[in-house]
């Protein structure tokens, strides 16, 4: 359904002074993955690893620097604007913060109806009917259509965002941290809603989250991102049973153990330091500055994503080592 090949998104940043060199943020720096139809790929990684930029670039809300994105067999980059517009109807996004992404001056009904107006679809009565339909689909009541975003709870606001994303009957949705701003109890409700909608409507999802606990609830496959690159990708069960990249192992070790799904994978590892700046990413393996088992080779030679087990890809020169002792 979706195929992303060597995607790069570089942002030029303002020079510090007249003689300073022009700098570039390597937000996404060669990310590759694919998502089969009706499947959900989880994209996980620390804040700043390039997850949101990847999602925005897929929908062309940001222009990629290079790389190829194909959707349903068609390359998105070289379409004329009309073809792309038709394609874009099939791809939608739900953002993390349902407050800033909903216009406070529009009613919930207007917000959900807006995409139908933009694409000039249906008569007035048909649009009304469609909005009522998606309202009930996401568990909102038709009489709530006339309320404004601030009159809803956080969870309900996220239901409005989901309704807006669904109104054009898309096939693919990027969910960018859709529950990260919500209380844990509400998170479960929204995750259940998304899983149910995915199954009922046969949706393909790119589900972005920094939280492996959230990822464990909804994804078929998981891609782990570090400093703009995918460092490990595997079916969810394989990844949770045996994470092979030292960074993925460290991510698991940071998850509270009360989640029984994660128990097997959890070991105690302390990563040193913060994620380095994407302006000058480290040479060789980008993780070498924090990796507890880094060797000389890791500083000079960049590891490529290679298959270590069936469908289990890892970019590391020494995959699968138990790093809990070294850390
Ligand atoms: N418009 C932009 N201009 C410059 N830098 C950006 C821009 N958007 C994102 N970045 C930088 O790119 C990196 C990746 O950001 P982002 O994709 O938001 O990561 P994530 O979603 O994983 O937290 C970060 O270092 C961020 O500061
Ligand atoms: S390539 Fe080296 S530095 Fe990178 S994750 Fe593997 S062992 Fe660590
Ligand atoms: Mg983000």
mmCIF file of N, CA and C in Angstrom, residues 190-285:
data_model
loop_
_atom_site.group_PDB
_atom_site.id
_atom_site.type_symbol
_atom_site.label_atom_id
_atom_site.label_comp_id
_atom_site.label_asym_id
_atom_site.label_seq_id
_atom_site.Cartn_x
_atom_site.Cartn_y
_atom_site.Cartn_z
ATOM 1 N N UNK A 190 -9.215 5.581 23.246
ATOM 2 C CA UNK A 190 -8.928 6.043 21.880
ATOM 3 C C UNK A 190 -8.194 4.962 21.087
ATOM 4 N N UNK A 191 -7.286 4.233 21.763
ATOM 5 C CA UNK A 191 -6.593 3.132 21.070
ATOM 6 C C UNK A 191 -7.579 2.056 20.644
ATOM 7 N N UNK A 192 -8.547 1.732 21.524
ATOM 8 C CA UNK A 192 -9.567 0.748 21.168
ATOM 9 C C UNK A 192 -10.397 1.225 19.996
ATOM 10 N N UNK A 193 -10.752 2.516 20.033
ATOM 11 C CA UNK A 193 -11.527 3.085 18.929
ATOM 12 C C UNK A 193 -10.762 2.953 17.614
ATOM 13 N N UNK A 194 -9.464 3.326 17.642
ATOM 14 C CA UNK A 194 -8.663 3.257 16.419
ATOM 15 C C UNK A 194 -8.539 1.822 15.908
ATOM 16 N N UNK A 195 -8.346 0.859 16.824
ATOM 17 C CA UNK A 195 -8.243 -0.542 16.383
ATOM 18 C C UNK A 195 -9.551 -1.003 15.756
ATOM 19 N N UNK A 196 -10.660 -0.623 16.392
ATOM 20 C CA UNK A 196 -11.964 -1.051 15.878
ATOM 21 C C UNK A 196 -12.213 -0.444 14.497
ATOM 22 N N UNK A 197 -11.944 0.850 14.363
ATOM 23 C CA UNK A 197 -12.159 1.520 13.071
ATOM 24 C C UNK A 197 -11.269 0.915 11.991
ATOM 25 N N UNK A 198 -10.024 0.617 12.377
ATOM 26 C CA UNK A 198 -9.100 0.030 11.411
ATOM 27 C C UNK A 198 -9.669 -1.285 10.884
ATOM 28 N N UNK A 199 -10.187 -2.126 11.796
ATOM 29 C CA UNK A 199 -10.711 -3.425 11.364
ATOM 30 C C UNK A 199 -11.995 -3.256 10.556
ATOM 31 N N UNK A 200 -12.894 -2.387 11.051
ATOM 32 C CA UNK A 200 -14.187 -2.217 10.366
ATOM 33 C C UNK A 200 -14.029 -1.578 8.997
ATOM 34 N N UNK A 201 -13.127 -0.611 8.897
ATOM 35 C CA UNK A 201 -13.011 0.164 7.657
ATOM 36 C C UNK A 201 -11.826 -0.286 6.806
ATOM 37 N N UNK A 202 -11.133 -1.334 7.262
ATOM 38 C CA UNK A 202 -10.028 -1.884 6.492
ATOM 39 C C UNK A 202 -8.925 -0.846 6.234
ATOM 40 N N UNK A 203 -8.577 -0.090 7.275
ATOM 41 C CA UNK A 203 -7.619 1.007 7.121
ATOM 42 C C UNK A 203 -6.175 0.521 7.224
ATOM 43 N N UNK A 204 -5.292 1.193 6.526
ATOM 44 C CA UNK A 204 -3.857 1.005 6.680
ATOM 45 C C UNK A 204 -3.358 2.180 7.526
ATOM 46 N N UNK A 205 -2.578 1.894 8.584
ATOM 47 C CA UNK A 205 -2.155 2.975 9.469
ATOM 48 C C UNK A 205 -0.635 3.059 9.605
ATOM 49 N N UNK A 206 -0.127 4.303 9.667
ATOM 50 C CA UNK A 206 1.223 4.545 10.173
ATOM 51 C C UNK A 206 1.002 5.156 11.542
ATOM 52 N N UNK A 207 1.350 4.402 12.578
ATOM 53 C CA UNK A 207 1.032 4.826 13.941
ATOM 54 C C UNK A 207 2.317 5.270 14.627
ATOM 55 N N UNK A 208 2.447 6.594 14.833
ATOM 56 C CA UNK A 208 3.674 7.161 15.398
ATOM 57 C C UNK A 208 3.524 7.336 16.905
ATOM 58 N N UNK A 209 4.518 6.863 17.665
ATOM 59 C CA UNK A 209 4.484 7.079 19.113
ATOM 60 C C UNK A 209 5.888 6.955 19.687
ATOM 61 N N UNK A 210 6.165 7.695 20.774
ATOM 62 C CA UNK A 210 7.456 7.521 21.438
ATOM 63 C C UNK A 210 7.333 6.431 22.499
ATOM 64 N N UNK A 211 6.128 5.843 22.641
ATOM 65 C CA UNK A 211 5.802 4.991 23.779
ATOM 66 C C UNK A 211 5.574 3.542 23.309
ATOM 67 N N UNK A 212 6.510 2.657 23.683
ATOM 68 C CA UNK A 212 6.390 1.257 23.259
ATOM 69 C C UNK A 212 5.149 0.586 23.839
ATOM 70 N N UNK A 213 4.698 1.059 25.013
ATOM 71 C CA UNK A 213 3.495 0.502 25.611
ATOM 72 C C UNK A 213 2.293 0.740 24.710
ATOM 73 N N UNK A 214 2.201 1.939 24.163
ATOM 74 C CA UNK A 214 1.108 2.285 23.250
ATOM 75 C C UNK A 214 1.234 1.470 21.954
ATOM 76 N N UNK A 215 2.463 1.397 21.437
ATOM 77 C CA UNK A 215 2.730 0.645 20.202
ATOM 78 C C UNK A 215 2.304 -0.824 20.360
ATOM 79 N N UNK A 216 2.500 -1.366 21.581
ATOM 80 C CA UNK A 216 2.222 -2.791 21.803
ATOM 81 C C UNK A 216 0.742 -3.108 21.640
ATOM 82 N N UNK A 217 -0.123 -2.098 21.728
ATOM 83 C CA UNK A 217 -1.559 -2.352 21.659
ATOM 84 C C UNK A 217 -2.099 -2.448 20.243
ATOM 85 N N UNK A 218 -1.451 -1.840 19.303
ATOM 86 C CA UNK A 218 -2.146 -1.621 18.035
ATOM 87 C C UNK A 218 -1.407 -2.077 16.784
ATOM 88 N N UNK A 219 -0.073 -2.306 16.855
ATOM 89 C CA UNK A 219 0.659 -2.462 15.590
ATOM 90 C C UNK A 219 0.897 -3.902 15.173
ATOM 91 N N UNK A 220 0.926 -4.144 13.859
ATOM 92 C CA UNK A 220 1.315 -5.446 13.324
ATOM 93 C C UNK A 220 2.833 -5.521 13.238
ATOM 94 N N UNK A 221 3.424 -4.431 12.772
ATOM 95 C CA UNK A 221 4.876 -4.357 12.637
ATOM 96 C C UNK A 221 5.357 -3.093 13.328
ATOM 97 N N UNK A 222 6.628 -3.087 13.706
ATOM 98 C CA UNK A 222 7.186 -1.911 14.364
ATOM 99 C C UNK A 222 8.503 -1.524 13.694
ATOM 100 N N UNK A 223 8.667 -0.237 13.411
ATOM 101 C CA UNK A 223 9.946 0.289 12.937
ATOM 102 C C UNK A 223 10.486 1.222 14.012
ATOM 103 N N UNK A 224 11.748 1.044 14.366
ATOM 104 C CA UNK A 224 12.369 1.871 15.398
ATOM 105 C C UNK A 224 13.240 2.902 14.707
ATOM 106 N N UNK A 225 13.044 4.171 15.063
ATOM 107 C CA UNK A 225 13.771 5.236 14.393
ATOM 108 C C UNK A 225 14.750 5.897 15.360
ATOM 109 N N UNK A 226 15.960 6.166 14.857
ATOM 110 C CA UNK A 226 16.951 6.881 15.652
ATOM 111 C C UNK A 226 17.650 7.884 14.747
ATOM 112 N N UNK A 227 17.633 9.137 15.115
ATOM 113 C CA UNK A 227 18.307 10.207 14.358
ATOM 114 C C UNK A 227 18.048 10.126 12.850
ATOM 115 N N UNK A 228 16.774 9.998 12.498
ATOM 116 C CA UNK A 228 16.411 10.093 11.083
ATOM 117 C C UNK A 228 16.497 8.809 10.293
ATOM 118 N N UNK A 229 16.863 7.709 10.962
ATOM 119 C CA UNK A 229 16.964 6.428 10.235
ATOM 120 C C UNK A 229 16.198 5.334 10.947
ATOM 121 N N UNK A 230 15.704 4.365 10.173
ATOM 122 C CA UNK A 230 15.099 3.179 10.772
ATOM 123 C C UNK A 230 16.245 2.234 11.141
ATOM 124 N N UNK A 231 16.364 1.881 12.427
ATOM 125 C CA UNK A 231 17.470 1.023 12.853
ATOM 126 C C UNK A 231 17.028 -0.426 13.065
ATOM 127 N N UNK A 232 15.715 -0.645 13.221
ATOM 128 C CA UNK A 232 15.216 -2.011 13.363
ATOM 129 C C UNK A 232 13.767 -2.039 12.915
ATOM 130 N N UNK A 233 13.379 -3.115 12.237
ATOM 131 C CA UNK A 233 11.986 -3.260 11.823
ATOM 132 C C UNK A 233 11.626 -4.731 11.869
ATOM 133 N N UNK A 234 10.507 -5.038 12.524
ATOM 134 C CA UNK A 234 10.138 -6.453 12.694
ATOM 135 C C UNK A 234 8.661 -6.559 12.993
ATOM 136 N N UNK A 235 8.082 -7.766 12.802
ATOM 137 C CA UNK A 235 6.722 -7.982 13.278
ATOM 138 C C UNK A 235 6.697 -7.688 14.787
ATOM 139 N N UNK A 236 5.579 -7.167 15.268
ATOM 140 C CA UNK A 236 5.516 -6.733 16.665
ATOM 141 C C UNK A 236 5.959 -7.838 17.634
ATOM 142 N N UNK A 237 5.436 -9.046 17.433
ATOM 143 C CA UNK A 237 5.739 -10.117 18.390
ATOM 144 C C UNK A 237 7.235 -10.417 18.431
ATOM 145 N N UNK A 238 7.859 -10.446 17.256
ATOM 146 C CA UNK A 238 9.292 -10.737 17.189
ATOM 147 C C UNK A 238 10.081 -9.635 17.894
ATOM 148 N N UNK A 239 9.684 -8.397 17.650
ATOM 149 C CA UNK A 239 10.419 -7.278 18.252
ATOM 150 C C UNK A 239 10.277 -7.271 19.774
ATOM 151 N N UNK A 240 9.064 -7.562 20.245
ATOM 152 C CA UNK A 240 8.842 -7.539 21.691
ATOM 153 C C UNK A 240 9.461 -8.759 22.365
ATOM 154 N N UNK A 241 9.531 -9.873 21.644
ATOM 155 C CA UNK A 241 10.151 -11.071 22.213
ATOM 156 C C UNK A 241 11.653 -10.887 22.284
ATOM 157 N N UNK A 242 12.243 -10.400 21.182
ATOM 158 C CA UNK A 242 13.696 -10.289 21.150
ATOM 159 C C UNK A 242 14.166 -9.097 20.325
ATOM 160 N N UNK A 243 14.227 -7.925 20.956
ATOM 161 C CA UNK A 243 14.766 -6.772 20.230
ATOM 162 C C UNK A 243 16.248 -7.000 19.967
ATOM 163 N N UNK A 244 16.712 -6.738 18.732
ATOM 164 C CA UNK A 244 18.093 -7.081 18.369
ATOM 165 C C UNK A 244 19.024 -5.872 18.325
ATOM 166 N N UNK A 245 18.472 -4.666 18.131
ATOM 167 C CA UNK A 245 19.339 -3.484 18.073
ATOM 168 C C UNK A 245 19.543 -2.939 19.490
ATOM 169 N N UNK A 246 20.774 -2.572 19.834
ATOM 170 C CA UNK A 246 21.030 -2.056 21.187
ATOM 171 C C UNK A 246 20.117 -0.876 21.550
ATOM 172 N N UNK A 247 19.789 -0.032 20.569
ATOM 173 C CA UNK A 247 18.910 1.104 20.867
ATOM 174 C C UNK A 247 17.500 0.628 21.222
ATOM 175 N N UNK A 248 17.004 -0.352 20.480
ATOM 176 C CA UNK A 248 15.671 -0.880 20.778
ATOM 177 C C UNK A 248 15.680 -1.516 22.172
ATOM 178 N N UNK A 249 16.743 -2.240 22.487
ATOM 179 C CA UNK A 249 16.835 -2.857 23.812
ATOM 180 C C UNK A 249 16.802 -1.788 24.900
ATOM 181 N N UNK A 250 17.496 -0.680 24.644
ATOM 182 C CA UNK A 250 17.502 0.411 25.624
ATOM 183 C C UNK A 250 16.121 1.039 25.748
ATOM 184 N N UNK A 251 15.410 1.178 24.633
ATOM 185 C CA UNK A 251 14.050 1.729 24.675
ATOM 186 C C UNK A 251 13.152 0.846 25.552
ATOM 187 N N UNK A 252 13.270 -0.459 25.375
ATOM 188 C CA UNK A 252 12.471 -1.380 26.182
ATOM 189 C C UNK A 252 12.818 -1.252 27.665
ATOM 190 N N UNK A 253 14.081 -1.056 27.946
ATOM 191 C CA UNK A 253 14.495 -1.013 29.354
ATOM 192 C C UNK A 253 13.963 0.229 30.053
ATOM 193 N N UNK A 254 13.541 1.218 29.270
ATOM 194 C CA UNK A 254 13.020 2.450 29.866
ATOM 195 C C UNK A 254 11.521 2.373 30.119
ATOM 196 N N UNK A 255 10.870 1.291 29.668
ATOM 197 C CA UNK A 255 9.422 1.162 29.833
ATOM 198 C C UNK A 255 9.124 0.573 31.202
ATOM 199 N N UNK A 256 8.155 1.158 31.935
ATOM 200 C CA UNK A 256 7.808 0.592 33.243
ATOM 201 C C UNK A 256 7.378 -0.873 33.098
ATOM 202 N N UNK A 257 7.837 -1.745 34.017
ATOM 203 C CA UNK A 257 7.618 -3.182 33.861
ATOM 204 C C UNK A 257 6.185 -3.616 34.138
ATOM 205 N N UNK A 258 5.328 -2.675 34.579
ATOM 206 C CA UNK A 258 3.977 -3.134 34.914
ATOM 207 C C UNK A 258 3.204 -3.594 33.678
ATOM 208 N N UNK A 259 3.692 -3.262 32.491
ATOM 209 C CA UNK A 259 3.041 -3.760 31.287
ATOM 210 C C UNK A 259 3.515 -5.194 31.021
ATOM 211 N N UNK A 260 2.642 -6.205 31.239
ATOM 212 C CA UNK A 260 3.080 -7.606 31.128
ATOM 213 C C UNK A 260 3.548 -7.972 29.732
ATOM 214 N N UNK A 261 3.030 -7.259 28.713
ATOM 215 C CA UNK A 261 3.432 -7.571 27.341
ATOM 216 C C UNK A 261 4.917 -7.301 27.112
ATOM 217 N N UNK A 262 5.483 -6.436 27.945
ATOM 218 C CA UNK A 262 6.859 -6.014 27.704
ATOM 219 C C UNK A 262 7.848 -6.756 28.588
ATOM 220 N N UNK A 263 7.344 -7.579 29.505
ATOM 221 C CA UNK A 263 8.179 -8.142 30.552
ATOM 222 C C UNK A 263 9.412 -8.857 30.017
ATOM 223 N N UNK A 264 9.183 -9.741 29.007
ATOM 224 C CA UNK A 264 10.272 -10.545 28.486
ATOM 225 C C UNK A 264 11.415 -9.694 27.954
ATOM 226 N N UNK A 265 11.073 -8.556 27.411
ATOM 227 C CA UNK A 265 12.074 -7.754 26.724
ATOM 228 C C UNK A 265 12.816 -6.790 27.651
ATOM 229 N N UNK A 266 12.296 -6.640 28.883
ATOM 230 C CA UNK A 266 12.840 -5.572 29.722
ATOM 231 C C UNK A 266 14.101 -5.984 30.472
ATOM 232 N N UNK A 267 15.160 -5.251 30.244
ATOM 233 C CA UNK A 267 16.383 -5.419 31.026
ATOM 234 C C UNK A 267 16.817 -4.030 31.433
ATOM 235 N N UNK A 268 17.683 -3.973 32.421
ATOM 236 C CA UNK A 268 18.081 -2.639 32.844
ATOM 237 C C UNK A 268 19.284 -2.135 32.057
ATOM 238 N N UNK A 269 19.068 -1.083 31.309
ATOM 239 C CA UNK A 269 20.146 -0.491 30.517
ATOM 240 C C UNK A 269 20.034 1.013 30.701
ATOM 241 N N UNK A 270 21.141 1.661 30.949
ATOM 242 C CA UNK A 270 21.117 3.113 31.024
ATOM 243 C C UNK A 270 21.849 3.664 29.824
ATOM 244 N N UNK A 271 21.172 4.445 29.029
ATOM 245 C CA UNK A 271 21.851 5.068 27.914
ATOM 246 C C UNK A 271 22.537 6.333 28.396
ATOM 247 N N UNK A 272 23.754 6.556 27.877
ATOM 248 C CA UNK A 272 24.444 7.774 28.272
ATOM 249 C C UNK A 272 24.039 8.916 27.357
ATOM 250 N N UNK A 273 23.844 10.066 27.983
ATOM 251 C CA UNK A 273 23.647 11.280 27.195
ATOM 252 C C UNK A 273 22.321 11.351 26.461
ATOM 253 N N UNK A 274 22.136 12.475 25.792
ATOM 254 C CA UNK A 274 20.912 12.712 25.040
ATOM 255 C C UNK A 274 21.136 12.330 23.593
ATOM 256 N N UNK A 275 20.050 12.329 22.848
ATOM 257 C CA UNK A 275 20.120 12.087 21.414
ATOM 258 C C UNK A 275 20.970 13.224 20.800
ATOM 259 N N UNK A 276 22.014 12.901 19.992
ATOM 260 C CA UNK A 276 22.873 13.956 19.441
ATOM 261 C C UNK A 276 22.100 14.863 18.482
ATOM 262 N N UNK A 277 22.694 16.006 18.165
ATOM 263 C CA UNK A 277 22.036 16.947 17.274
ATOM 264 C C UNK A 277 21.963 16.384 15.857
ATOM 265 N N UNK A 278 20.799 16.493 15.214
ATOM 266 C CA UNK A 278 20.707 16.040 13.823
ATOM 267 C C UNK A 278 21.371 17.010 12.851
ATOM 268 N N UNK A 279 22.017 18.061 13.383
ATOM 269 C CA UNK A 279 22.746 18.969 12.487
ATOM 270 C C UNK A 279 24.063 18.320 12.064
ATOM 271 N N UNK A 280 24.760 17.705 13.038
ATOM 272 C CA UNK A 280 25.969 16.947 12.713
ATOM 273 C C UNK A 280 25.839 15.542 13.270
ATOM 274 N N UNK A 281 25.087 14.674 12.614
ATOM 275 C CA UNK A 281 24.914 13.335 13.174
ATOM 276 C C UNK A 281 26.257 12.606 13.267
ATOM 277 N N UNK A 282 26.443 11.746 14.277
ATOM 278 C CA UNK A 282 27.716 11.043 14.431
ATOM 279 C C UNK A 282 28.078 10.228 13.185
ATOM 280 N N UNK A 283 29.376 10.044 12.969
ATOM 281 C CA UNK A 283 29.860 9.257 11.829
ATOM 282 C C UNK A 283 29.545 7.783 12.038
ATOM 283 N N UNK A 284 29.678 7.000 10.980
ATOM 284 C CA UNK A 284 29.473 5.548 11.098
ATOM 285 C C UNK A 284 28.077 5.233 11.592
ATOM 286 N N UNK A 285 27.981 4.431 12.638
ATOM 287 C CA UNK A 285 26.677 4.162 13.240
ATOM 288 C C UNK A 285 26.286 5.356 14.090
#
